[in-house]
Amino acid sequence: MTGPGTTVQIGAPSVRPAEQRDVPRIAATLTVALADSRWARWALPDDGRVQRLTRLHELDAGHRAVSAGTGWVTEDVTAVAAWEAPAGAAGTRPVPADVRAALARELPHITGPCADRVARTRELLDAARPAGPHWWLAHLGTRPSSRRRGYGGALLAPVLERCDAEGTPAAAAVWTWAGVRFLRKSGFDVDRELQTADGALRIWLVVRPPAT
């Protein structure tokens, strides 16, 4: 992956690796993009939902991805992609212990009364993920005012190009069929359909094999 501070031109949009200074804007962008999503309404209580979602994105898409070197943003941080890399992937770093501890400590409080179904659903998804090394798309979002500019595809491209070069698949859990249709444009396809642990929502596990 390109080093921090480097701007990568992919067609019209310009994207770059996320940096520590971007963390507040990463959290704000993803929260604006996803606050009304079916996942947010299912996973977070009504009380303080926006604040809870912002803290989740700050920790998981901000601090986790930035510290690991697996986050990408547009120049104005109005669109974000945060990945989990295969263990030991070149150019990435292990998530620091303090970030892991903060996630473990705060996630039950962020999800509140929804914590049990969220945790059980995460276990189901973890069991369904590809068995071998793969890149996992944990977060992808664009502010409504910046959509239809090609940002999503541009943000995915650096990691997907790496996957092709290294022969590694990519995968994601998608909560809407619109999301499935979007990721299909980048070579993902449905591997299996799941349900949340409480049976309330459908989830599509999509996988993109490396291009040959």
Coordinates of C-alpha atoms in Angstrom, one line a residue:
M1 CA 0.0 0.0 0.0
T2 CA 1.1 3.5 -0.6
G3 CA 2.8 5.2 2.3
P4 CA 1.1 7.8 4.6
G5 CA 0.8 11.3 3.1
T6 CA 0.8 10.1 -0.5
T7 CA -2.0 11.1 -2.7
V8 CA -3.2 8.5 -5.2
Q9 CA -5.0 9.6 -8.4
I10 CA -7.6 7.0 -9.5
G11 CA -9.6 8.6 -12.3
A12 CA -11.2 11.8 -11.2
P13 CA -11.3 11.4 -7.4
S14 CA -8.2 11.8 -5.3
V15 CA -7.8 9.5 -2.3
R16 CA -5.0 8.9 0.3
P17 CA -4.3 6.8 3.3
A18 CA -6.1 8.1 6.4
E19 CA -4.0 9.9 9.0
Q20 CA -4.4 10.6 12.7
R21 CA -5.6 14.1 12.1
D22 CA -8.5 12.7 10.0
V23 CA -10.0 10.7 12.9
P24 CA -12.7 13.2 14.0
R25 CA -13.8 13.8 10.3
I26 CA -13.8 10.0 9.6
A27 CA -16.2 9.5 12.5
A28 CA -18.4 12.5 11.4
T29 CA -18.5 11.4 7.8
L30 CA -19.5 7.8 8.5
T31 CA -22.1 8.9 11.1
V32 CA -23.7 11.3 8.7
A33 CA -23.7 8.6 6.0
L34 CA -25.0 5.8 8.1
A35 CA -27.1 7.3 11.0
D36 CA -30.4 6.3 9.4
S37 CA -29.2 2.9 8.1
R38 CA -31.1 -0.2 9.1
W39 CA -28.0 -1.5 10.8
A40 CA -27.7 1.6 13.0
R41 CA -31.4 1.3 14.0
W42 CA -31.0 -2.4 14.8
A43 CA -27.6 -2.3 16.6
L44 CA -28.0 0.9 18.6
P45 CA -30.7 2.1 21.0
D46 CA -32.7 5.2 20.2
D47 CA -31.3 7.0 23.2
G48 CA -28.1 8.8 22.1
R49 CA -27.9 6.9 18.8
V50 CA -25.9 9.5 16.9
Q51 CA -23.4 10.0 19.8
R52 CA -23.0 6.2 20.1
L53 CA -22.5 5.8 16.4
T54 CA -20.0 8.6 16.3
R55 CA -17.9 7.0 19.1
L56 CA -18.0 3.6 17.4
H57 CA -16.8 5.1 14.1
E58 CA -14.1 7.1 16.0
L59 CA -12.7 3.9 17.5
D60 CA -13.3 1.3 14.9
A61 CA -13.0 3.2 11.6
G62 CA -10.8 6.0 12.9
H63 CA -8.3 4.9 15.5
R64 CA -8.2 1.2 14.5
A65 CA -7.8 1.7 10.8
V66 CA -5.4 4.7 11.1
S67 CA -3.1 2.9 13.6
A68 CA -3.1 -0.3 11.4
G69 CA -2.6 1.6 8.1
T70 CA -5.8 0.2 6.6
G71 CA -7.9 3.3 6.2
W72 CA -8.4 5.4 3.0
V73 CA -10.1 8.8 2.7
T74 CA -10.9 11.4 0.0
E75 CA -8.8 14.6 0.3
D76 CA -11.7 16.3 2.1
V77 CA -12.6 13.2 4.2
T78 CA -16.2 13.2 2.8
A79 CA -15.8 9.5 2.0
V80 CA -14.1 6.8 4.0
A81 CA -13.1 3.1 3.5
A82 CA -11.7 1.2 6.5
W83 CA -10.4 -2.3 6.2
E84 CA -9.0 -5.1 8.3
A85 CA -5.9 -6.6 6.8
P86 CA -4.7 -10.2 6.9
A87 CA -2.3 -10.8 9.8
G88 CA 1.2 -9.6 8.9
A89 CA 0.3 -7.9 5.7
A90 CA 3.2 -5.9 4.4
G91 CA 2.8 -2.1 5.0
T92 CA 0.2 -2.6 7.8
R93 CA 0.7 -2.6 11.6
P94 CA -1.0 -4.5 14.4
V95 CA -3.7 -2.6 16.1
P96 CA -2.2 -1.1 19.3
A97 CA -3.2 -2.7 22.6
D98 CA -4.9 0.5 23.9
V99 CA -7.2 0.7 20.8
R100 CA -8.1 -3.0 21.2
A101 CA -8.8 -2.4 24.9
A102 CA -10.9 0.6 24.2
L103 CA -13.0 -1.3 21.7
A104 CA -13.5 -4.2 24.0
R105 CA -14.4 -1.9 26.9
E106 CA -16.6 0.5 25.1
L107 CA -18.5 -1.6 22.5
P108 CA -20.9 -3.1 25.1
H109 CA -21.7 0.4 26.3
I110 CA -22.1 1.8 22.8
T111 CA -24.6 -0.9 21.8
G112 CA -26.3 -0.8 25.2
P113 CA -29.4 -3.1 25.4
C114 CA -28.6 -4.3 21.9
A115 CA -25.2 -5.6 22.9
D116 CA -26.1 -9.3 23.1
R117 CA -27.6 -9.6 19.6
V118 CA -24.8 -7.5 18.1
A119 CA -22.1 -9.7 19.7
R120 CA -23.9 -12.9 18.7
T121 CA -24.3 -11.6 15.1
R122 CA -20.6 -10.7 15.0
E123 CA -19.8 -14.3 15.9
L124 CA -21.9 -15.6 13.1
L125 CA -20.2 -13.3 10.6
D126 CA -16.8 -14.2 11.9
A127 CA -17.6 -17.9 11.3
A128 CA -18.8 -17.2 7.8
R129 CA -15.8 -15.2 6.6
P130 CA -13.3 -16.8 4.2
A131 CA -11.1 -19.3 5.9
G132 CA -7.8 -18.0 4.5
P133 CA -6.1 -14.6 4.6
H134 CA -8.3 -11.9 3.2
W135 CA -9.0 -8.2 3.4
W136 CA -12.2 -7.3 5.2
L137 CA -14.1 -4.2 4.3
A138 CA -15.3 -3.0 7.8
H139 CA -16.6 0.5 6.9
L140 CA -17.4 2.3 3.7
G141 CA -19.4 5.5 3.6
T142 CA -19.8 8.8 1.7
R143 CA -21.6 11.9 2.9
P144 CA -24.9 12.4 0.9
S145 CA -23.6 15.7 -0.5
S146 CA -20.6 13.9 -2.0
R147 CA -22.3 10.9 -3.6
R148 CA -22.3 10.0 -7.3
R149 CA -18.8 11.3 -7.8
G150 CA -17.0 7.9 -7.9
Y151 CA -15.6 8.2 -4.4
G152 CA -16.6 4.7 -3.3
G153 CA -15.0 2.9 -6.1
A154 CA -11.8 5.1 -5.9
L155 CA -11.5 4.3 -2.1
L156 CA -11.8 0.6 -2.7
A157 CA -9.3 0.5 -5.6
P158 CA -6.0 0.7 -3.7
V159 CA -6.7 -2.4 -1.6
L160 CA -8.5 -4.3 -4.5
E161 CA -5.5 -3.7 -6.8
R162 CA -3.3 -5.1 -4.0
C163 CA -5.5 -8.1 -3.6
D164 CA -5.2 -8.8 -7.4
A165 CA -1.4 -8.4 -7.3
E166 CA -1.0 -10.7 -4.2
G167 CA -3.8 -13.2 -5.0
T168 CA -5.8 -12.4 -1.9
P169 CA -9.6 -12.2 -1.7
A170 CA -11.6 -9.4 -0.2
A171 CA -14.9 -9.7 1.7
A172 CA -17.6 -7.7 3.5
A173 CA -20.9 -8.0 5.3
V174 CA -23.6 -6.0 3.6
W175 CA -26.9 -5.0 5.1
T176 CA -28.8 -3.7 2.1
W177 CA -29.3 -5.0 -1.4
A178 CA -28.3 -1.6 -2.7
G179 CA -24.9 -2.2 -1.0
V180 CA -24.6 -5.6 -2.7
R181 CA -25.3 -4.0 -6.1
F182 CA -22.7 -1.3 -5.5
L183 CA -20.0 -3.8 -4.5
R184 CA -20.7 -6.0 -7.5
K185 CA -19.4 -3.2 -9.6
S186 CA -16.0 -3.8 -8.0
G187 CA -16.1 -7.5 -8.5
F188 CA -17.7 -8.7 -5.3
D189 CA -20.5 -11.2 -5.4
V190 CA -22.8 -12.9 -2.8
D191 CA -21.2 -15.8 -1.1
R192 CA -24.0 -16.5 1.2
E193 CA -27.1 -14.9 2.9
L194 CA -27.3 -14.8 6.6
Q195 CA -29.6 -13.4 9.3
T196 CA -28.8 -11.5 12.4
A197 CA -28.8 -13.6 15.6
D198 CA -32.3 -12.5 16.4
G199 CA -33.6 -13.1 12.9
A200 CA -34.5 -9.4 12.5
L201 CA -32.4 -8.5 9.4
R202 CA -30.8 -10.2 6.4
I203 CA -27.1 -9.9 5.8
W204 CA -25.2 -10.7 2.6
L205 CA -21.7 -11.9 2.9
V206 CA -19.9 -10.8 -0.3
V207 CA -16.6 -12.0 -1.5
R208 CA -14.3 -10.8 -4.3
P209 CA -11.8 -13.3 -5.6
P210 CA -8.5 -11.8 -6.9
A211 CA -8.5 -11.1 -10.6
T212 CA -6.5 -13.5 -12.7

